[in-house]
């Protein structure tokens, strides 16, 4: 029996009605104002659930706009050629948006999307025409991507703790042109560049959060120290750019004034999700984990419209919503949105609606892949399955697999479960995608100098 692969990552553009939904080595682009599919890297023929293309005028598979005769068609507007798509599971992605940075003077007028996969391939997409701008190999698996202020540089953090800057378009004579910005002795798990483009903030498996000058990353501004477990997620508040939220394997999330490295607040999330009163139905929630005394926070996102912060916790069937107290400049618990399925990822659109990717397993195959909570007077109302903004994406779906893979990966960062230092990075080259296609077409990459350099660094306590 074939099952639909869940959407593992959601990324919404900060200023446009554009949502990217990742599934395995593919992605869809969705208009969140209408629910219409804009583009996909999934083959048209294999995605249409046996629908005939004979009734679809001007349909092609080479970036040509599809003029569908039926207003109810579920066909995407653009189909990206399969030769441009990733061959392995997409791990991370990022938008370039001029409006995110203060007083940006970028000459880039198009919207850009960067994606990287398990075969260590980095791709840049032009989202105006949905064409591949360029593609290049990188030495190590990428764990986080960001663009600089003018979009001329792509900053990537890799598995072995190094952060590099790459030109937007690689020179013809040197495909791997890059500049080392900084390095951690431990595995980097997330990275953000501040809206003023002055700092690059990185976190790692050894509980550190490092604030470095950008682009001169060897100049360390501060450390945000206070976590006891790995830090896997960071988020700068869009309405308070001097403040950072961090979370990971601890029971709490932390709020920082990151430039001086000052801890402003910790909020215990484990207590929230274990409290009966946190749920509208009054039911107690069981957290299934390798360590029953610990949780792993997997996603953090926020809406500048409502000034709400939304969190997901691994294996917890709900979403924790926090309020922002402007007077005290602190976070406070608002409510928990209950789900029948564990969420994998979430994203706010520009209207304050919350999009949720559901971890639909074999026994839940009839459930929707995407759930949306619409903003209604600063509250959340779950839309019906027939609502236009979710109907098309749930009907079109993703791709099918014979077995749903284990997508709970955040808790594996705990040091007592997996020691990444004992893993040979050559194993990264023999990666199989989530679809089980076992793609091994990418050539072997030489070990980067960064991994050798890590062995010589002095660990920062």
Coordinates of C-alpha atoms in Angstrom, one line a residue:
X1 CA 0.0 0.0 0.0
X2 CA 1.2 3.5 -0.8
X3 CA 1.1 6.3 1.7
X4 CA 1.4 10.1 1.2
X5 CA 4.7 11.5 2.4
X6 CA 4.1 14.3 5.0
X7 CA 5.4 17.9 4.3
X8 CA 8.5 18.0 6.5
X9 CA 9.3 21.7 6.3
X10 CA 7.2 24.9 5.8
X11 CA 8.6 28.3 5.0
X12 CA 6.5 31.4 4.4
X13 CA 7.8 34.5 2.6
X14 CA 7.9 37.4 5.1
X15 CA 6.1 39.9 2.8
X16 CA 4.3 37.9 0.1
X17 CA 1.5 35.3 0.0
X18 CA 4.0 32.5 -0.7
X19 CA 4.5 29.3 1.2
X20 CA 7.0 26.6 0.4
X21 CA 6.1 23.0 1.4
X22 CA 9.0 20.5 1.3
X23 CA 8.4 16.7 0.9
X24 CA 11.4 14.5 0.4
X25 CA 13.5 15.9 -2.5
X26 CA 10.6 18.0 -3.8
X27 CA 8.8 21.2 -2.9
X28 CA 5.5 22.9 -3.8
X29 CA 4.9 26.7 -3.8
X30 CA 1.5 27.8 -2.6
X31 CA -0.4 31.1 -2.7
X32 CA -1.7 31.4 0.9
X33 CA -4.3 34.0 0.0
X34 CA -6.2 31.7 -2.3
X35 CA -4.8 28.2 -1.7
X36 CA -3.7 27.9 -5.3
X37 CA -0.6 25.9 -6.2
X38 CA 1.9 28.1 -8.0
X39 CA 4.7 25.8 -8.7
X40 CA 6.2 22.4 -8.0
X41 CA 9.3 20.4 -8.6
X42 CA 7.3 17.2 -8.7
X43 CA 6.6 15.7 -12.1
X44 CA 3.2 16.7 -13.5
X45 CA 2.3 13.3 -14.8
X46 CA 3.2 11.4 -11.6
X47 CA 1.4 13.9 -9.3
X48 CA -2.1 14.2 -10.8
X49 CA -3.7 11.1 -9.3
X50 CA -4.6 9.7 -12.7
X51 CA -6.1 12.9 -13.9
X52 CA -5.9 13.3 -17.7
X53 CA -3.9 16.3 -19.0
X54 CA -5.9 16.4 -22.3
X55 CA -8.4 18.8 -20.8
X56 CA -5.8 21.2 -19.6
X57 CA -4.9 23.8 -22.2
X58 CA -1.2 24.7 -22.8
X59 CA 0.1 22.5 -20.0
X60 CA 3.8 21.8 -20.1
X61 CA 6.5 20.7 -17.8
X62 CA 9.2 23.3 -18.6
X63 CA 8.3 26.4 -16.5
X64 CA 5.5 27.4 -19.0
X65 CA 2.4 28.9 -17.4
X66 CA -0.5 26.5 -17.4
X67 CA -3.7 27.9 -18.7
X68 CA -6.2 25.5 -17.2
X69 CA -9.7 25.6 -18.7
X70 CA -11.4 24.6 -15.4
X71 CA -11.5 27.0 -12.5
X72 CA -11.4 24.0 -10.2
X73 CA -8.2 22.6 -11.6
X74 CA -5.6 21.5 -9.0
X75 CA -2.7 21.8 -11.5
X76 CA 0.2 24.1 -10.4
X77 CA 0.7 27.2 -12.5
X78 CA 4.4 26.3 -13.2
X79 CA 6.1 22.9 -13.4
X80 CA 9.8 23.1 -12.8
X81 CA 11.7 20.6 -15.0
X82 CA 12.6 17.4 -13.2
X83 CA 16.2 17.9 -14.4
X84 CA 16.5 20.9 -12.1
X85 CA 15.0 19.3 -9.0
X86 CA 17.0 17.9 -6.1
X87 CA 17.9 14.3 -6.1
X88 CA 18.0 13.8 -2.3
X89 CA 16.0 15.0 0.7
X90 CA 15.8 18.7 1.1
X91 CA 17.2 19.6 4.5
X92 CA 17.0 23.4 4.8
X93 CA 15.8 26.5 2.8
X94 CA 15.6 30.2 3.1
X95 CA 14.1 33.2 1.2
X96 CA 15.9 36.4 0.2
X97 CA 13.6 39.4 1.0
X98 CA 14.8 43.0 0.7
X99 CA 12.2 44.1 3.2
X100 CA 13.7 41.9 6.0
X101 CA 16.8 44.0 6.2
X102 CA 16.9 47.6 7.3
X103 CA 17.3 50.1 4.4
X104 CA 18.3 47.5 1.9
X105 CA 19.9 48.9 -1.2
X106 CA 19.9 45.6 -3.1
X107 CA 19.8 45.6 -6.9
X108 CA 18.1 42.2 -6.8
X109 CA 14.4 42.7 -7.7
X110 CA 13.4 39.1 -7.9
X111 CA 12.4 36.9 -4.9
X112 CA 15.1 34.2 -4.3
X113 CA 14.8 30.8 -2.6
X114 CA 17.8 28.8 -1.5
X115 CA 17.5 25.0 -0.9
X116 CA 20.1 22.4 0.1
X117 CA 19.8 18.6 0.2
X118 CA 21.4 15.6 1.8
X119 CA 23.7 15.1 -1.2
X120 CA 25.3 18.4 -0.3
X121 CA 23.9 20.3 -3.3
X122 CA 22.9 24.0 -2.9
X123 CA 20.3 25.5 -5.4
X124 CA 19.2 29.0 -5.9
X125 CA 15.7 29.6 -7.4
X126 CA 14.1 32.7 -9.0
X127 CA 10.6 32.7 -7.6
X128 CA 9.3 35.3 -10.0
X129 CA 9.6 32.9 -13.0
X130 CA 10.2 29.7 -11.0
X131 CA 13.4 28.9 -12.7
X132 CA 16.7 27.5 -11.3
X133 CA 19.2 30.3 -11.1
X134 CA 22.2 28.1 -10.2
X135 CA 23.3 25.0 -8.5
X136 CA 26.6 24.0 -6.8
X137 CA 28.1 21.4 -4.5
X138 CA 29.1 22.3 -0.9
X139 CA 31.7 20.4 1.2
X140 CA 29.4 19.4 4.1
X141 CA 25.8 19.0 4.8
X142 CA 24.1 22.3 5.3
X143 CA 22.1 22.8 8.5
X144 CA 21.0 26.5 8.0
X145 CA 21.0 29.0 5.2
X146 CA 20.7 32.8 5.2
X147 CA 21.2 35.7 2.7
X148 CA 23.1 38.9 3.5
X149 CA 21.6 42.3 3.2
X150 CA 21.9 42.9 -0.5
X151 CA 21.5 39.3 -1.5
X152 CA 24.9 39.1 -3.0
X153 CA 26.1 36.4 -0.5
X154 CA 24.6 33.2 0.7
X155 CA 25.7 32.3 4.2
X156 CA 25.6 28.6 5.2
X157 CA 26.3 26.7 8.4
X158 CA 27.3 23.1 8.0
X159 CA 27.2 19.9 10.0
X160 CA 30.8 20.2 11.2
X161 CA 30.4 23.6 12.8
X162 CA 31.7 25.9 10.1
X163 CA 29.9 28.9 8.6
X164 CA 30.8 30.0 5.1
X165 CA 29.8 32.8 2.8
X166 CA 29.3 32.0 -0.9
X167 CA 28.7 34.4 -3.8
X168 CA 25.1 34.4 -5.1
X169 CA 26.3 33.3 -8.5
X170 CA 29.4 31.1 -8.4
X171 CA 32.4 32.2 -10.5
X172 CA 32.7 30.2 -13.7
X173 CA 36.3 29.3 -13.0
X174 CA 35.7 28.2 -9.4
X175 CA 32.5 26.5 -8.5
X176 CA 33.3 26.2 -4.8
X177 CA 34.3 29.8 -4.1
X178 CA 33.6 30.5 -0.5
X179 CA 34.9 32.4 2.6
X180 CA 35.1 30.9 6.0
X181 CA 33.4 33.3 8.5
X182 CA 33.5 31.4 11.8
X183 CA 33.7 27.9 13.3
X184 CA 32.3 26.0 16.3
X185 CA 34.0 23.1 17.9
X186 CA 30.6 21.4 18.0
X187 CA 27.9 20.8 15.4
X188 CA 26.1 24.0 14.5
X189 CA 22.3 23.4 14.6
X190 CA 20.9 26.8 13.6
X191 CA 22.0 30.2 12.3
X192 CA 20.3 33.7 11.8
X193 CA 21.6 37.0 10.5
X194 CA 20.2 40.0 12.2
X195 CA 17.9 42.4 10.3
X196 CA 20.5 45.2 10.6
X197 CA 23.1 42.8 9.0
X198 CA 25.6 43.5 11.8
X199 CA 25.6 40.1 13.5
X200 CA 25.5 36.4 12.6
X201 CA 24.1 34.3 15.5
X202 CA 24.8 30.6 15.7
X203 CA 23.9 27.8 18.1
X204 CA 25.3 24.3 18.6
X205 CA 24.9 20.9 20.2
X206 CA 27.1 22.0 23.1
X207 CA 24.4 24.4 24.5
X208 CA 26.2 27.6 23.2
X209 CA 24.7 30.5 21.4
X210 CA 27.4 32.7 19.8
X211 CA 26.9 36.3 18.6
X212 CA 29.6 37.2 16.1
X213 CA 30.2 40.3 14.0
X214 CA 29.1 40.0 10.4
X215 CA 30.8 39.4 8.1
X216 CA 34.0 39.4 10.3
X217 CA 32.8 36.4 12.2
X218 CA 36.1 36.0 14.1
X219 CA 35.1 39.0 16.2
X220 CA 32.8 37.6 18.9
X221 CA 30.4 40.1 20.3
X222 CA 28.9 37.9 23.1
X223 CA 27.7 34.5 24.2
X224 CA 24.2 33.7 25.3
X225 CA 24.8 31.1 28.0
X226 CA 22.1 29.4 30.0
X227 CA 20.9 26.3 28.1
X228 CA 21.7 22.9 29.7
X229 CA 20.9 20.8 26.6
X230 CA 21.4 21.3 22.9
X231 CA 20.0 24.4 21.2
X232 CA 18.3 23.6 17.9
X233 CA 16.1 26.6 17.1
X234 CA 16.5 30.4 17.3
X235 CA 14.1 33.2 16.2
X236 CA 14.5 37.0 16.2
X237 CA 11.2 38.7 17.0
X238 CA 10.1 40.8 14.0
X239 CA 8.7 43.5 16.2
X240 CA 11.7 43.6 18.6
X241 CA 14.8 43.0 16.5
X242 CA 17.1 43.2 19.5
X243 CA 15.5 40.1 21.1
X244 CA 16.1 36.5 20.4
X245 CA 14.2 33.3 21.3
X246 CA 16.1 30.1 21.6
X247 CA 15.0 26.5 22.4
X248 CA 16.0 22.9 21.9
X249 CA 16.4 20.0 24.4
X250 CA 15.7 22.0 27.5
X251 CA 12.2 22.1 29.1
X252 CA 12.1 25.9 28.5
X253 CA 12.5 28.5 25.9
X254 CA 14.8 31.5 26.5
X255 CA 14.4 35.1 25.7
X256 CA 17.7 37.1 25.2
X257 CA 19.0 40.6 24.6
X258 CA 21.5 39.0 22.3
X259 CA 24.1 41.8 21.8
X260 CA 25.2 41.9 25.5
X261 CA 24.3 38.2 25.9
X262 CA 21.7 38.9 28.6
X263 CA 19.1 36.3 29.6
X264 CA 15.8 38.1 30.0
X265 CA 13.4 35.3 30.6
X266 CA 12.9 31.5 30.6
X267 CA 9.4 30.0 30.1
X268 CA 8.8 26.4 31.0
X269 CA 7.1 24.7 28.0
X270 CA 7.1 21.2 29.6
X271 CA 4.9 22.4 32.4
X272 CA 2.5 24.0 29.9
X273 CA 2.0 20.9 27.8
X274 CA 1.6 18.7 30.9
X275 CA -1.0 20.9 32.5
X276 CA -4.6 19.7 31.9
X277 CA -5.9 23.3 31.9
X278 CA -3.7 24.0 28.9
X279 CA -6.1 22.0 26.7
X280 CA -9.6 22.9 25.7
X281 CA -10.8 19.3 26.0
X282 CA -9.2 18.9 29.5
X283 CA -7.3 15.8 28.4
X284 CA -3.8 15.1 29.8
X285 CA -1.1 14.7 27.2
X286 CA 1.5 11.9 27.1
X287 CA 4.9 12.8 25.8
X288 CA 6.5 9.8 24.2
X289 CA 10.3 10.3 24.3
X290 CA 13.5 8.4 24.7
X291 CA 13.8 10.4 28.0
X292 CA 10.4 10.8 29.6
X293 CA 11.8 13.7 31.7
X294 CA 12.7 15.7 28.6
X295 CA 11.1 17.4 25.6
X296 CA 12.5 18.6 22.3
X297 CA 11.1 21.9 20.9
X298 CA 11.1 21.5 17.1
X299 CA 9.7 24.8 15.7
X300 CA 9.4 28.4 16.6
X301 CA 7.6 31.0 14.5
X302 CA 5.8 34.3 15.1
X303 CA 3.3 36.7 13.5
X304 CA 4.0 40.4 13.6
X305 CA 0.2 40.9 13.0
X306 CA -0.9 39.3 16.3
X307 CA 2.5 39.3 18.0
X308 CA 1.9 35.7 18.8
X309 CA 4.7 33.1 19.0
X310 CA 3.9 29.5 18.1
X311 CA 5.9 26.4 19.2
X312 CA 5.8 22.7 18.4
X313 CA 7.2 20.0 20.6
X314 CA 8.4 16.6 19.2
X315 CA 5.6 13.9 19.6
X316 CA 3.2 16.4 21.2
X317 CA -0.2 16.7 19.3
X318 CA -0.7 20.4 19.8
X319 CA 0.7 23.9 19.2
X320 CA 1.7 26.2 22.1
X321 CA 0.7 29.8 21.5
X322 CA 2.5 32.6 23.4
X323 CA 1.5 36.2 23.8
X324 CA 3.9 39.2 23.8
X325 CA 3.7 41.5 26.7
X326 CA 4.9 44.8 25.3
X327 CA 5.0 46.6 28.7
X328 CA 7.2 44.0 30.4
X329 CA 8.8 42.9 27.1
X330 CA 8.3 39.3 28.0
X331 CA 6.5 36.2 26.7
X332 CA 3.4 34.8 28.4
X333 CA 1.4 31.6 27.7
X334 CA -1.9 32.2 25.8
X335 CA -3.3 28.8 24.8
X336 CA -2.7 25.4 23.3
X337 CA -4.2 24.5 19.9
X338 CA -5.1 20.8 20.0
X339 CA -4.5 18.5 17.1
X340 CA -5.4 14.9 16.3
X341 CA -2.0 14.4 14.7
X342 CA 1.5 15.5 15.8
X343 CA 2.7 18.6 13.9
X344 CA 6.0 18.5 12.0
X345 CA 6.4 22.2 11.2
X346 CA 4.4 25.4 11.1
X347 CA 4.4 28.9 9.6
X348 CA 2.4 32.1 9.9
X349 CA 1.3 33.8 6.7
X350 CA 1.3 37.6 6.3
X351 CA -2.4 37.7 7.5
X352 CA -1.6 36.0 10.8
X353 CA -3.1 32.6 9.8
X354 CA -1.2 29.6 11.1
X355 CA -0.3 26.8 8.6
X356 CA 0.6 23.4 10.1
X357 CA 2.2 20.3 8.5
X358 CA 0.8 17.1 10.0
X359 CA 2.8 14.0 10.6
X360 CA 0.3 11.7 8.9
X361 CA 1.3 8.1 9.6
X362 CA 0.1 4.8 8.0
X363 CA -2.8 4.4 10.4
X364 CA -3.8 8.0 9.9
X365 CA -3.7 8.0 6.1
X366 CA -7.2 9.6 5.7
X367 CA -6.1 12.7 7.6
X368 CA -5.1 16.0 5.9
X369 CA -1.5 16.8 5.2
X370 CA -2.1 20.5 6.0
X371 CA -4.2 22.2 8.7
X372 CA -4.8 25.9 8.8
X373 CA -5.9 28.0 11.8
X374 CA -7.4 31.3 10.6
X375 CA -6.8 34.5 12.6
X376 CA -10.2 35.7 13.9
X377 CA -10.2 38.7 16.3
X378 CA -6.8 37.5 17.7
X379 CA -8.1 34.0 18.2
X380 CA -7.7 30.9 16.1
X381 CA -10.4 29.1 14.1
X382 CA -9.6 25.8 12.4
X383 CA -10.7 25.9 8.8
X384 CA -12.7 23.0 7.3
X385 CA -11.2 20.5 4.9
X386 CA -13.3 22.0 2.1
X387 CA -12.0 25.5 2.6
X388 CA -10.4 26.8 -0.6
X389 CA -7.0 27.6 1.0
X390 CA -6.4 24.0 2.1
X391 CA -8.5 21.9 -0.3
X392 CA -6.2 22.2 -3.3
X393 CA -3.0 21.3 -1.5
X394 CA -4.5 18.4 0.4
X395 CA -6.0 17.0 -2.8
X396 CA -2.8 17.5 -4.8
X397 CA -0.8 16.0 -2.0
X398 CA 2.9 15.2 -2.1
X399 CA 4.3 11.9 -3.3
X400 CA 3.7 8.4 -2.2
X401 CA 6.0 6.0 -0.3
X402 CA 5.6 2.3 0.8
X403 CA 6.5 3.2 4.4
X404 CA 6.4 6.5 6.2
X405 CA 9.9 7.3 7.6
X406 CA 10.7 8.3 11.1
X407 CA 10.7 12.0 11.0
X408 CA 11.4 12.6 14.7
X409 CA 15.0 13.8 14.5
X410 CA 15.4 16.7 16.9
X411 CA 15.7 14.6 20.0
X412 CA 18.6 12.7 18.4
X413 CA 20.8 15.7 19.1
X414 CA 21.0 14.7 22.7
X415 CA 24.6 13.7 23.5
X416 CA 23.6 10.5 25.2
X417 CA 21.9 9.2 22.0
X418 CA 24.2 10.0 19.1
X419 CA 27.8 11.3 19.0
X420 CA 28.2 13.1 15.7
X421 CA 32.0 13.2 16.2
X422 CA 32.2 9.4 15.8
X423 CA 30.4 9.5 12.4
X424 CA 32.6 9.5 9.2
X425 CA 31.3 12.2 7.0
X426 CA 32.0 10.0 3.9
X427 CA 28.8 8.3 4.9
X428 CA 26.9 11.4 3.9
X429 CA 27.7 10.7 0.3
X430 CA 25.6 7.5 0.3
X431 CA 22.3 9.1 1.3
X432 CA 19.0 7.8 0.4
X433 CA 16.1 10.2 0.0
X434 CA 12.9 9.9 2.0
X435 CA 11.1 8.5 -1.0
X436 CA 13.4 5.5 -0.9
X437 CA 14.8 6.2 -4.4
X438 CA 18.3 5.6 -3.1
X439 CA 19.9 8.3 -5.3
X440 CA 23.7 8.1 -5.3
X441 CA 24.4 10.1 -8.4
X442 CA 26.2 12.9 -6.7
X443 CA 30.0 12.5 -6.9
X444 CA 32.1 12.0 -3.8
X445 CA 33.2 15.3 -2.2
X446 CA 36.6 15.7 -0.6
X447 CA 36.7 16.2 3.1
X448 CA 36.6 20.0 3.9
X449 CA 39.5 21.7 5.6
X450 CA 36.9 22.8 8.1
X451 CA 36.5 19.4 9.7
X452 CA 40.3 19.1 10.1
X453 CA 40.4 22.6 11.6
X454 CA 37.8 21.5 14.2
X455 CA 40.2 19.0 15.7
X456 CA 42.6 21.8 16.5
X457 CA 40.2 24.2 18.1
X458 CA 40.0 24.7 21.9
X459 CA 36.5 24.0 23.2
X460 CA 34.8 27.1 24.7
X461 CA 33.2 26.3 28.0

